[in-house]
Structure formats: structure tokens, C-alpha cells
PDB file of C-alpha atoms and ligand atoms in Angstrom:
ATOM      1  CA  MET X   1      86.067 110.841 171.593  1.00 72.00           C
ATOM      2  CA  PRO X   2      88.681 108.265 172.498  1.00 79.00           C
ATOM      3  CA  GLU X   3      90.890 107.240 169.597  1.00 84.00           C
ATOM      4  CA  LEU X   4      93.270 104.299 169.263  1.00 89.00           C
ATOM      5  CA  PRO X   5      95.824 105.522 171.855  1.00 87.00           C
ATOM      6  CA  GLU X   6      93.177 106.234 174.498  1.00 86.00           C
ATOM      7  CA  VAL X   7      91.565 102.832 174.025  1.00 90.00           C
ATOM      8  CA  GLU X   8      94.982 101.157 174.130  1.00 90.00           C
ATOM      9  CA  VAL X   9      95.837 103.041 177.331  1.00 87.00           C
ATOM     10  CA  ILE X  10      92.574 101.861 178.868  1.00 88.00           C
ATOM     11  CA  ARG X  11      93.316  98.303 177.776  1.00 91.00           C
ATOM     12  CA  ARG X  12      96.784  98.428 179.312  1.00 88.00           C
ATOM     13  CA  GLY X  13      95.383  99.898 182.493  1.00 85.00           C
ATOM     14  CA  LEU X  14      92.612  97.337 182.867  1.00 89.00           C
ATOM     15  CA  ALA X  15      94.294  94.133 181.671  1.00 91.00           C
ATOM     16  CA  PRO X  16      96.560  93.574 184.699  1.00 89.00           C
ATOM     17  CA  LEU X  17      93.627  94.258 187.043  1.00 89.00           C
ATOM     18  CA  LEU X  18      91.068  92.070 185.313  1.00 93.00           C
ATOM     19  CA  VAL X  19      92.600  89.237 183.281  1.00 96.00           C
ATOM     20  CA  GLY X  20      92.313  85.949 185.175  1.00 97.00           C
ATOM     21  CA  ARG X  21      89.378  87.114 187.275  1.00 97.00           C
ATOM     22  CA  ARG X  22      85.939  85.584 186.995  1.00 98.00           C
ATOM     23  CA  PHE X  23      82.784  87.565 186.309  1.00 97.00           C
ATOM     24  CA  LEU X  24      80.297  86.939 189.100  1.00 97.00           C
ATOM     25  CA  ALA X  25      77.299  89.053 188.159  1.00 96.00           C
ATOM     26  CA  VAL X  26      76.128  91.872 185.896  1.00 96.00           C
ATOM     27  CA  GLN X  27      73.969  94.785 186.960  1.00 92.00           C
ATOM     28  CA  VAL X  28      72.199  96.528 184.091  1.00 88.00           C
ATOM     29  CA  GLY X  29      70.961 100.111 184.413  1.00 85.00           C
ATOM     30  CA  ASP X  30      67.573 101.362 183.265  1.00 80.00           C
ATOM     31  CA  LYS X  31      68.736 103.426 180.319  1.00 81.00           C
ATOM     32  CA  ARG X  32      70.281 101.535 177.448  1.00 82.00           C
ATOM     33  CA  LEU X  33      73.375 102.417 175.521  1.00 80.00           C
ATOM     34  CA  ARG X  34      73.107 103.011 171.766  1.00 83.00           C
ATOM     35  CA  GLN X  35      73.904  99.345 171.266  1.00 88.00           C
ATOM     36  CA  GLN X  36      73.632  97.060 174.216  1.00 88.00           C
ATOM     37  CA  SER X  37      72.839  93.372 174.565  1.00 89.00           C
ATOM     38  CA  SER X  38      69.691  92.651 176.548  1.00 91.00           C
ATOM     39  CA  PRO X  39      70.020  92.070 180.296  1.00 92.00           C
ATOM     40  CA  GLN X  40      69.013  88.444 179.638  1.00 94.00           C
ATOM     41  CA  GLU X  41      71.822  87.933 177.131  1.00 95.00           C
ATOM     42  CA  LEU X  42      74.390  89.595 179.366  1.00 95.00           C
ATOM     43  CA  ARG X  43      73.319  87.483 182.328  1.00 96.00           C
ATOM     44  CA  ARG X  44      73.278  84.342 180.246  1.00 96.00           C
ATOM     45  CA  TRP X  45      76.788  84.637 178.833  1.00 96.00           C
ATOM     46  CA  VAL X  46      78.921  86.631 181.231  1.00 97.00           C
ATOM     47  CA  PRO X  47      78.558  85.516 184.873  1.00 97.00           C
ATOM     48  CA  GLY X  48      80.598  82.511 185.893  1.00 97.00           C
ATOM     49  CA  ARG X  49      83.199  82.939 183.177  1.00 98.00           C
ATOM     50  CA  ARG X  50      86.825  83.881 183.650  1.00 98.00           C
ATOM     51  CA  LEU X  51      88.353  86.715 181.647  1.00 98.00           C
ATOM     52  CA  ASP X  52      91.097  85.077 179.582  1.00 98.00           C
ATOM     53  CA  ASN X  53      92.309  88.086 177.625  1.00 98.00           C
ATOM     54  CA  LEU X  54      91.592  91.750 176.965  1.00 97.00           C
ATOM     55  CA  ARG X  55      92.327  92.812 173.411  1.00 97.00           C
ATOM     56  CA  ARG X  56      91.864  95.935 171.325  1.00 96.00           C
ATOM     57  CA  ARG X  57      90.813  96.126 167.676  1.00 95.00           C
ATOM     58  CA  GLY X  58      90.566  99.666 166.363  1.00 93.00           C
ATOM     59  CA  LYS X  59      88.583 101.499 169.021  1.00 92.00           C
ATOM     60  CA  TYR X  60      86.884  98.337 170.285  1.00 95.00           C
ATOM     61  CA  LEU X  61      87.817  96.575 173.490  1.00 96.00           C
ATOM     62  CA  LEU X  62      87.346  92.818 173.297  1.00 97.00           C
ATOM     63  CA  PHE X  63      86.966  90.844 176.478  1.00 97.00           C
ATOM     64  CA  ASP X  64      87.699  87.186 175.706  1.00 97.00           C
ATOM     65  CA  LEU X  65      85.747  85.156 178.207  1.00 97.00           C
ATOM     66  CA  GLU X  66      86.277  81.535 179.044  1.00 96.00           C
ATOM     67  CA  GLY X  67      84.614  79.182 176.565  1.00 96.00           C
ATOM     68  CA  GLY X  68      84.820  81.495 173.553  1.00 96.00           C
ATOM     69  CA  VAL X  69      82.382  84.203 174.641  1.00 97.00           C
ATOM     70  CA  THR X  70      83.298  87.736 173.546  1.00 97.00           C
ATOM     71  CA  LEU X  71      82.210  90.916 175.267  1.00 97.00           C
ATOM     72  CA  LEU X  72      82.703  93.882 172.952  1.00 97.00           C
ATOM     73  CA  ILE X  73      82.834  97.399 174.339  1.00 95.00           C
ATOM     74  CA  HIS X  74      83.075 100.689 172.467  1.00 93.00           C
ATOM     75  CA  LEU X  75      83.296 103.859 174.530  1.00 89.00           C
ATOM     76  CA  GLY X  76      81.470 106.053 172.035  1.00 87.00           C
ATOM     77  CA  MET X  77      81.821 109.743 172.845  1.00 81.00           C
ATOM     78  CA  THR X  78      81.828 109.866 176.622  1.00 78.00           C
ATOM     79  CA  GLY X  79      82.138 106.285 177.838  1.00 85.00           C
ATOM     80  CA  ARG X  80      84.406 105.403 180.752  1.00 85.00           C
ATOM     81  CA  LEU X  81      85.437 102.027 182.063  1.00 88.00           C
ATOM     82  CA  LEU X  82      86.514 102.065 185.654  1.00 85.00           C
ATOM     83  CA  ALA X  83      87.774  99.158 187.724  1.00 86.00           C
ATOM     84  CA  GLY X  84      87.928  99.204 191.490  1.00 83.00           C
ATOM     85  CA  PRO X  85      86.190  98.296 194.697  1.00 84.00           C
ATOM     86  CA  PRO X  86      82.390  98.779 194.703  1.00 84.00           C
ATOM     87  CA  LEU X  87      81.519 102.465 194.972  1.00 75.00           C
ATOM     88  CA  SER X  88      79.034 103.776 197.471  1.00 74.00           C
ATOM     89  CA  PRO X  89      77.121 105.794 196.582  1.00 74.00           C
ATOM     90  CA  PRO X  90      77.283 104.542 192.974  1.00 76.00           C
ATOM     91  CA  LEU X  91      78.437 106.905 190.226  1.00 78.00           C
ATOM     92  CA  PRO X  92      75.772 108.629 188.116  1.00 78.00           C
ATOM     93  CA  HIS X  93      75.158 107.543 184.494  1.00 82.00           C
ATOM     94  CA  VAL X  94      76.333 104.002 185.130  1.00 84.00           C
ATOM     95  CA  HIS X  95      74.872 101.538 182.632  1.00 86.00           C
ATOM     96  CA  LEU X  96      76.648  98.346 183.498  1.00 91.00           C
ATOM     97  CA  VAL X  97      78.420  97.041 186.556  1.00 93.00           C
ATOM     98  CA  PHE X  98      80.296  93.771 186.191  1.00 95.00           C
ATOM     99  CA  GLN X  99      81.063  92.268 189.558  1.00 96.00           C
ATOM    100  CA  MET X 100      84.263  90.265 189.461  1.00 95.00           C
ATOM    101  CA  ASP X 101      85.861  87.958 191.959  1.00 95.00           C
ATOM    102  CA  GLY X 102      88.221  89.461 194.482  1.00 93.00           C
ATOM    103  CA  GLY X 103      85.781  92.275 195.277  1.00 90.00           C
ATOM    104  CA  LEU X 104      86.345  94.259 192.108  1.00 90.00           C
ATOM    105  CA  ASP X 105      83.725  96.029 190.004  1.00 90.00           C
ATOM    106  CA  LEU X 106      84.135  96.939 186.365  1.00 92.00           C
ATOM    107  CA  VAL X 107      81.867  99.930 185.742  1.00 90.00           C
ATOM    108  CA  PHE X 108      80.745 101.275 182.370  1.00 91.00           C
ATOM    109  CA  GLN X 109      79.641 104.871 182.734  1.00 86.00           C
ATOM    110  CA  ASP X 110      78.445 106.838 179.710  1.00 82.00           C
ATOM    111  CA  ILE X 111      76.778 110.226 180.005  1.00 79.00           C
ATOM    112  CA  ARG X 112      75.786 110.547 176.357  1.00 80.00           C
ATOM    113  CA  ARG X 113      75.121 106.819 175.826  1.00 81.00           C
ATOM    114  CA  PHE X 114      76.774 106.511 172.420  1.00 83.00           C
ATOM    115  CA  GLY X 115      78.763 103.553 173.724  1.00 88.00           C
ATOM    116  CA  GLN X 116      78.269  99.902 172.888  1.00 91.00           C
ATOM    117  CA  ALA X 117      78.317  96.796 175.058  1.00 94.00           C
ATOM    118  CA  LEU X 118      77.515  93.618 173.189  1.00 95.00           C
ATOM    119  CA  VAL X 119      78.047  90.007 174.138  1.00 96.00           C
ATOM    120  CA  PHE X 120      78.593  87.261 171.543  1.00 96.00           C
ATOM    121  CA  PRO X 121      78.214  83.531 172.200  1.00 96.00           C
ATOM    122  CA  PRO X 122      81.030  81.087 171.389  1.00 95.00           C
ATOM    123  CA  GLY X 123      81.812  80.861 167.692  1.00 90.00           C
ATOM    124  CA  VAL X 124      80.108  84.146 166.773  1.00 93.00           C
ATOM    125  CA  ALA X 125      82.497  86.746 165.384  1.00 91.00           C
ATOM    126  CA  PRO X 126      81.345  90.216 166.463  1.00 93.00           C
ATOM    127  CA  PRO X 127      79.859  91.800 163.300  1.00 92.00           C
ATOM    128  CA  PRO X 128      81.177  95.315 164.096  1.00 91.00           C
ATOM    129  CA  LEU X 129      84.724  93.980 163.696  1.00 94.00           C
ATOM    130  CA  ALA X 130      84.092  93.060 160.062  1.00 93.00           C
ATOM    131  CA  ARG X 131      84.142  96.769 159.256  1.00 91.00           C
ATOM    132  CA  VAL X 132      87.367  97.545 161.115  1.00 95.00           C
ATOM    133  CA  GLY X 133      90.338  98.238 158.848  1.00 96.00           C
ATOM    134  CA  ALA X 134      93.995  97.416 159.344  1.00 97.00           C
ATOM    135  CA  GLU X 135      95.778  98.194 162.598  1.00 97.00           C
ATOM    136  CA  PRO X 136      98.255 101.028 161.959  1.00 96.00           C
ATOM    137  CA  PHE X 137     101.013  98.951 163.574  1.00 96.00           C
ATOM    138  CA  SER X 138     100.280  95.801 161.599  1.00 96.00           C
ATOM    139  CA  ARG X 139     102.940  94.523 159.221  1.00 97.00           C
ATOM    140  CA  LYS X 140     100.602  94.488 156.289  1.00 96.00           C
ATOM    141  CA  VAL X 141     100.402  98.276 156.407  1.00 98.00           C
ATOM    142  CA  THR X 142     103.205  99.637 154.228  1.00 98.00           C
ATOM    143  CA  PRO X 143     103.523 102.760 152.066  1.00 98.00           C
ATOM    144  CA  ALA X 144     102.694 100.651 149.002  1.00 98.00           C
ATOM    145  CA  TRP X 145      99.610  99.161 150.706  1.00 98.00           C
ATOM    146  CA  LEU X 146      98.369 102.653 151.606  1.00 97.00           C
ATOM    147  CA  ALA X 147      98.948 103.875 148.058  1.00 97.00           C
ATOM    148  CA  GLU X 148      96.968 100.885 146.780  1.00 97.00           C
ATOM    149  CA  GLN X 149      94.058 101.699 149.123  1.00 96.00           C
ATOM    150  CA  ALA X 150      94.060 105.293 147.911  1.00 96.00           C
ATOM    151  CA  ARG X 151      94.185 104.473 144.214  1.00 93.00           C
ATOM    152  CA  GLY X 152      91.438 106.189 142.274  1.00 87.00           C
ATOM    153  CA  ARG X 153      90.113 108.006 145.320  1.00 80.00           C
ATOM    154  CA  SER X 154      89.694 111.722 144.892  1.00 86.00           C
ATOM    155  CA  ARG X 155      88.815 112.341 148.498  1.00 93.00           C
ATOM    156  CA  PRO X 156      91.196 114.329 150.672  1.00 96.00           C
ATOM    157  CA  ILE X 157      93.960 112.617 152.624  1.00 97.00           C
ATOM    158  CA  LYS X 158      92.378 113.845 155.871  1.00 97.00           C
ATOM    159  CA  ASN X 159      89.178 111.920 155.152  1.00 96.00           C
ATOM    160  CA  PHE X 160      91.183 108.912 153.999  1.00 97.00           C
ATOM    161  CA  LEU X 161      92.986 108.809 157.366  1.00 97.00           C
ATOM    162  CA  LEU X 162      89.657 109.050 159.206  1.00 95.00           C
ATOM    163  CA  ASP X 163      88.203 106.089 157.301  1.00 94.00           C
ATOM    164  CA  ALA X 164      88.239 103.320 159.907  1.00 92.00           C
ATOM    165  CA  ARG X 165      87.501 100.720 157.212  1.00 94.00           C
ATOM    166  CA  ILE X 166      91.034 101.363 155.872  1.00 96.00           C
ATOM    167  CA  LEU X 167      93.098 102.229 158.952  1.00 96.00           C
ATOM    168  CA  ALA X 168      91.542 101.523 162.328  1.00 95.00           C
ATOM    169  CA  GLY X 169      91.449 103.861 165.272  1.00 87.00           C
ATOM    170  CA  ILE X 170      92.566 107.235 163.863  1.00 92.00           C
ATOM    171  CA  GLY X 171      90.169 110.036 164.719  1.00 89.00           C
ATOM    172  CA  ASN X 172      90.119 113.743 164.100  1.00 92.00           C
ATOM    173  CA  ILE X 173      92.785 114.737 166.603  1.00 91.00           C
ATOM    174  CA  TYR X 174      95.465 112.356 165.420  1.00 92.00           C
ATOM    175  CA  ALA X 175      94.631 112.827 161.729  1.00 96.00           C
ATOM    176  CA  CYS X 176      95.383 116.562 162.144  1.00 97.00           C
ATOM    177  CA  GLU X 177      98.603 115.887 164.032  1.00 96.00           C
ATOM    178  CA  ILE X 178      99.787 113.273 161.520  1.00 97.00           C
ATOM    179  CA  LEU X 179      99.258 115.571 158.532  1.00 98.00           C
ATOM    180  CA  LEU X 180     101.083 118.481 160.150  1.00 98.00           C
ATOM    181  CA  ALA X 181     104.009 116.216 161.017  1.00 98.00           C
ATOM    182  CA  ALA X 182     104.041 114.763 157.493  1.00 98.00           C
ATOM    183  CA  GLY X 183     103.828 118.240 155.915  1.00 98.00           C
ATOM    184  CA  LEU X 184     100.752 117.409 153.845  1.00 98.00           C
ATOM    185  CA  HIS X 185      97.874 119.772 153.201  1.00 98.00           C
ATOM    186  CA  PRO X 186      94.707 118.073 154.519  1.00 97.00           C
ATOM    187  CA  ALA X 187      92.817 118.709 151.266  1.00 96.00           C
ATOM    188  CA  THR X 188      95.385 116.897 149.089  1.00 96.00           C
ATOM    189  CA  PRO X 189      93.577 114.136 147.164  1.00 95.00           C
ATOM    190  CA  ALA X 190      94.720 110.833 148.652  1.00 96.00           C
ATOM    191  CA  ALA X 191      95.405 109.405 145.187  1.00 95.00           C
ATOM    192  CA  ARG X 192      97.933 112.179 144.523  1.00 95.00           C
ATOM    193  CA  LEU X 193     100.291 111.159 147.331  1.00 96.00           C
ATOM    194  CA  THR X 194     103.597 109.679 146.232  1.00 96.00           C
ATOM    195  CA  LEU X 195     105.121 106.603 147.807  1.00 97.00           C
ATOM    196  CA  GLU X 196     107.489 108.920 149.638  1.00 97.00           C
ATOM    197  CA  ASP X 197     104.480 110.854 151.004  1.00 97.00           C
ATOM    198  CA  TRP X 198     102.900 107.605 152.183  1.00 98.00           C
ATOM    199  CA  GLY X 199     106.176 106.669 153.828  1.00 98.00           C
ATOM    200  CA  ARG X 200     106.056 109.892 155.852  1.00 98.00           C
ATOM    201  CA  VAL X 201     102.355 109.478 156.650  1.00 98.00           C
ATOM    202  CA  LEU X 202     102.935 105.961 157.941  1.00 98.00           C
ATOM    203  CA  ALA X 203     106.056 106.842 159.930  1.00 98.00           C
ATOM    204  CA  GLU X 204     104.337 109.843 161.546  1.00 97.00           C
ATOM    205  CA  THR X 205     101.165 107.864 162.223  1.00 97.00           C
ATOM    206  CA  ARG X 206     103.120 105.252 164.122  1.00 97.00           C
ATOM    207  CA  ARG X 207     105.345 107.768 165.902  1.00 96.00           C
ATOM    208  CA  ILE X 208     102.423 109.923 167.073  1.00 93.00           C
ATOM    209  CA  LEU X 209     100.196 107.019 168.123  1.00 92.00           C
ATOM    210  CA  LYS X 210     103.095 105.439 170.034  1.00 92.00           C
ATOM    211  CA  LEU X 211     103.926 108.703 171.751  1.00 90.00           C
ATOM    212  CA  ALA X 212     100.279 109.243 172.682  1.00 86.00           C
ATOM    213  CA  ILE X 213     100.045 105.731 174.151  1.00 87.00           C
ATOM    214  CA  LYS X 214     103.248 106.323 176.082  1.00 83.00           C
ATOM    215  CA  LYS X 215     101.913 109.608 177.417  1.00 79.00           C
ATOM    216  CA  GLY X 216      98.718 107.963 178.574  1.00 74.00           C
ATOM    217  CA  GLY X 217      96.382 109.034 175.799  1.00 62.00           C
ATOM    218  CA  THR X 218      95.345 112.544 174.927  1.00 59.00           C
ATOM    219  CA  THR X 219      92.787 113.980 177.244  1.00 55.00           C
ATOM    220  CA  VAL X 220      89.801 115.584 175.587  1.00 49.00           C
ATOM    221  CA  ALA X 221      86.379 116.433 176.919  1.00 45.00           C
ATOM    222  CA  ASN X 222      85.128 113.514 178.954  1.00 47.00           C
ATOM    223  CA  TYR X 223      87.816 111.024 178.205  1.00 52.00           C
ATOM    224  CA  LEU X 224      89.410 109.513 181.289  1.00 56.00           C
ATOM    225  CA  ASN X 225      91.575 106.437 181.524  1.00 61.00           C
ATOM    226  CA  SER X 226      90.614 103.325 183.443  1.00 62.00           C
ATOM    227  CA  LYS X 227      91.806 104.830 186.697  1.00 62.00           C
ATOM    228  CA  GLY X 228      89.623 107.874 186.145  1.00 62.00           C
ATOM    229  CA  GLU X 229      92.651 110.106 185.670  1.00 60.00           C
ATOM    230  CA  ALA X 230      92.546 113.018 183.245  1.00 54.00           C
ATOM    231  CA  GLY X 231      95.178 115.359 181.989  1.00 43.00           C
ATOM    232  CA  LEU X 232      98.130 113.915 183.828  1.00 41.00           C
ATOM    233  CA  PHE X 233     100.205 113.091 180.780  1.00 44.00           C
ATOM    234  CA  GLN X 234      98.583 115.060 178.040  1.00 57.00           C
ATOM    235  CA  LEU X 235     100.219 114.790 174.648  1.00 68.00           C
ATOM    236  CA  GLU X 236     101.163 118.198 173.344  1.00 81.00           C
ATOM    237  CA  LEU X 237      98.951 118.850 170.337  1.00 89.00           C
ATOM    238  CA  LEU X 238     100.620 120.953 167.663  1.00 93.00           C
ATOM    239  CA  ALA X 239      97.648 121.378 165.321  1.00 94.00           C
ATOM    240  CA  TYR X 240      94.361 120.145 166.773  1.00 93.00           C
ATOM    241  CA  GLY X 241      92.265 122.811 168.486  1.00 91.00           C
ATOM    242  CA  ARG X 242      94.876 125.508 167.900  1.00 93.00           C
ATOM    243  CA  ALA X 243      93.195 127.754 165.294  1.00 96.00           C
ATOM    244  CA  ASN X 244      94.754 131.253 165.229  1.00 96.00           C
ATOM    245  CA  GLU X 245      97.601 130.143 167.474  1.00 96.00           C
ATOM    246  CA  PRO X 246     101.169 130.031 166.205  1.00 97.00           C
ATOM    247  CA  CYS X 247     102.559 126.892 164.602  1.00 97.00           C
ATOM    248  CA  ARG X 248     106.082 125.895 165.593  1.00 95.00           C
ATOM    249  CA  CYS X 249     107.256 127.520 162.342  1.00 97.00           C
ATOM    250  CA  GLY X 250     105.784 130.880 163.438  1.00 97.00           C
ATOM    251  CA  ALA X 251     102.879 130.919 160.952  1.00 97.00           C
ATOM    252  CA  THR X 252      99.273 130.832 162.162  1.00 98.00           C
ATOM    253  CA  ILE X 253      97.309 127.579 162.400  1.00 97.00           C
ATOM    254  CA  HIS X 254      94.196 127.662 160.228  1.00 97.00           C
ATOM    255  CA  ARG X 255      90.928 125.824 160.600  1.00 97.00           C
ATOM    256  CA  LEU X 256      88.818 124.420 157.807  1.00 96.00           C
ATOM    257  CA  VAL X 257      85.809 122.136 157.763  1.00 96.00           C
ATOM    258  CA  GLN X 258      86.068 118.826 155.935  1.00 93.00           C
ATOM    259  CA  ALA X 259      83.219 116.327 155.861  1.00 89.00           C
ATOM    260  CA  GLY X 260      81.587 118.283 158.673  1.00 92.00           C
ATOM    261  CA  ARG X 261      84.590 118.158 160.966  1.00 93.00           C
ATOM    262  CA  SER X 262      87.208 120.730 161.876  1.00 96.00           C
ATOM    263  CA  THR X 263      90.650 120.319 160.417  1.00 97.00           C
ATOM    264  CA  PHE X 264      93.530 122.308 161.856  1.00 97.00           C
ATOM    265  CA  PHE X 265      96.595 122.859 159.687  1.00 98.00           C
ATOM    266  CA  CYS X 266      99.534 125.164 159.032  1.00 98.00           C
ATOM    267  CA  PRO X 267      99.520 126.719 155.556  1.00 97.00           C
ATOM    268  CA  VAL X 268     103.320 127.015 155.627  1.00 97.00           C
ATOM    269  CA  CYS X 269     104.241 123.544 156.876  1.00 98.00           C
ATOM    270  CA  GLN X 270     101.424 121.999 154.838  1.00 98.00           C
ATOM    271  CA  PRO X 271     101.371 123.877 151.520  1.00 96.00           C
ATOM    272  CA  ARG X 272      98.512 123.241 149.161  1.00 91.00           C
ATOM    273  CA  ARG X 273      99.444 121.259 146.057  1.00 81.00           C
ATOM    274  CA  ASP X 274      98.011 122.184 142.706  1.00 67.00           C
TER     275      ASP X 274
HETATM  276 ZN1  LIG A 301     103.943 125.610 160.442  1.00 57.15          ZN
END
């Protein structure tokens, strides 16, 4: 599933190609995404408008259209956004094709259809954004702010990092990498972290996300960037997916299940606290 760096890489790949172009038409496929505006709504609000800006909030891509219309796209598990000349024959599993001026198509392909494509008229704030927490790079996020968010919470730091209502855009892969780099056992109750711990968590979060963006996003499963490339600049993962392989310290990476999801950690670099 794409996380913040992958979505940011897609945004950076698409923005120079698309911003300033006008949407001409929308083709809607037969099968709907998990959340998708009706063909009528898409055709009412999108064609004829210029794309003024392409922003990211958490894992959402926000297309700011002329006149205050917002097109919100979430890639779900397997969604891809591809921009280029019209493809013939068309790709399989394509749900939406936005035809743009200059002979360019923006294609939303999603095999598993967990993605979202919703259009909002002028003046309507997209409701999904109300649940998106702080951007990890925002100034308001400080060690003290994180400690405040964690106060009184007994849940593990791993689950705290995955909570998109607190920090936006961090998924399972980066949560594992951040905790290994910060030397924190994933089961440590979030409320037990010291300010110094939060300082390390925040510094490692920003360092790892930045590195992943620079490297073009981490490639997993069906994730491809906007050019359809996969695996060209893969970030080296030190914890995620490496159960029974050696950590950099020489110990063996362990796997445990937290809230139904695999956590990978090193028992030496990330000692359990009692
Ligand atoms: Zn280790």
C-alpha cells in the first residue's frame, strides 16, 4: 500500500505534467471503486476546468481545479495513476480516464478497487480530510506535541505511529523502519516514551520519509510511480519484511503481530522496556 513517500513521489511526478492543463472529458469504467463519485458528478464538475495545483495531504492526492472544485484521489491498496498519451489498447482494470488538453490522459487503474476518486464542488471541504492528522514535516509536530498526543494512551508506539488521525501518511513499512532506527521496541506503550525518545522518533521519521521520497518511494507489491516504474530506486529496508534475516547489528530480526499487522524488529537494537 502506498504510504506518504510513495504518494509524494507520485505527486512530484505528475505535477509538472498536469498542472496548468485543462480537463476535457472523463471516461468512467463499469466497475466502481470503493468510493467513487457518480459519473454524472464527475462529468458535471471536472471537464472544462484547468488544474491549478496538485497537493498531497497524508495519503490523499488533491487536484485543485479552477473555480474551487477539488478532486480527491486515494490509491488504496493497488491504485496507480499514470499520465501519458492515450493508450491503445487500453490498460486492464482502468476505472477512470481523464482526458486533458495537449493529448494527455490521466489514467486511474486499480486492480483491487480499494481506491477512492471523489469530486467536491466549490466551497465543500472533502470530509475524508477532516480525519487526517498532522503532516510529519509540519512545524506543529515537535517532540512535546507528540508526547502530548500520547498522554494517557497505553497502546504500543507502533500502533500510535500508524494512527493517521495523529500523524498522517505513515504505514506499516515506515513505522517498522522508524522504530528500528529510533531503537524503540514496537510494543513500548506510547505514553512511556520520554521527550528524548520522541525527539529520536521525530528525527528518524523525517529522515526516513525524506530518504524514501528522494529514492522514489519504496516499491512494494503493486505500487508503481506515475511513470509506471517499479523498483528502480528502492529504499533499502532494514526491518520490514526481513524476519529471520540478520539485522545490521548481527542479531536476527523478529516478527510479531500487532493489531493484526506484522511488525518486524530487532530484539537487540530495540530492547523491551519493563
Ligand atoms: Zn539490531
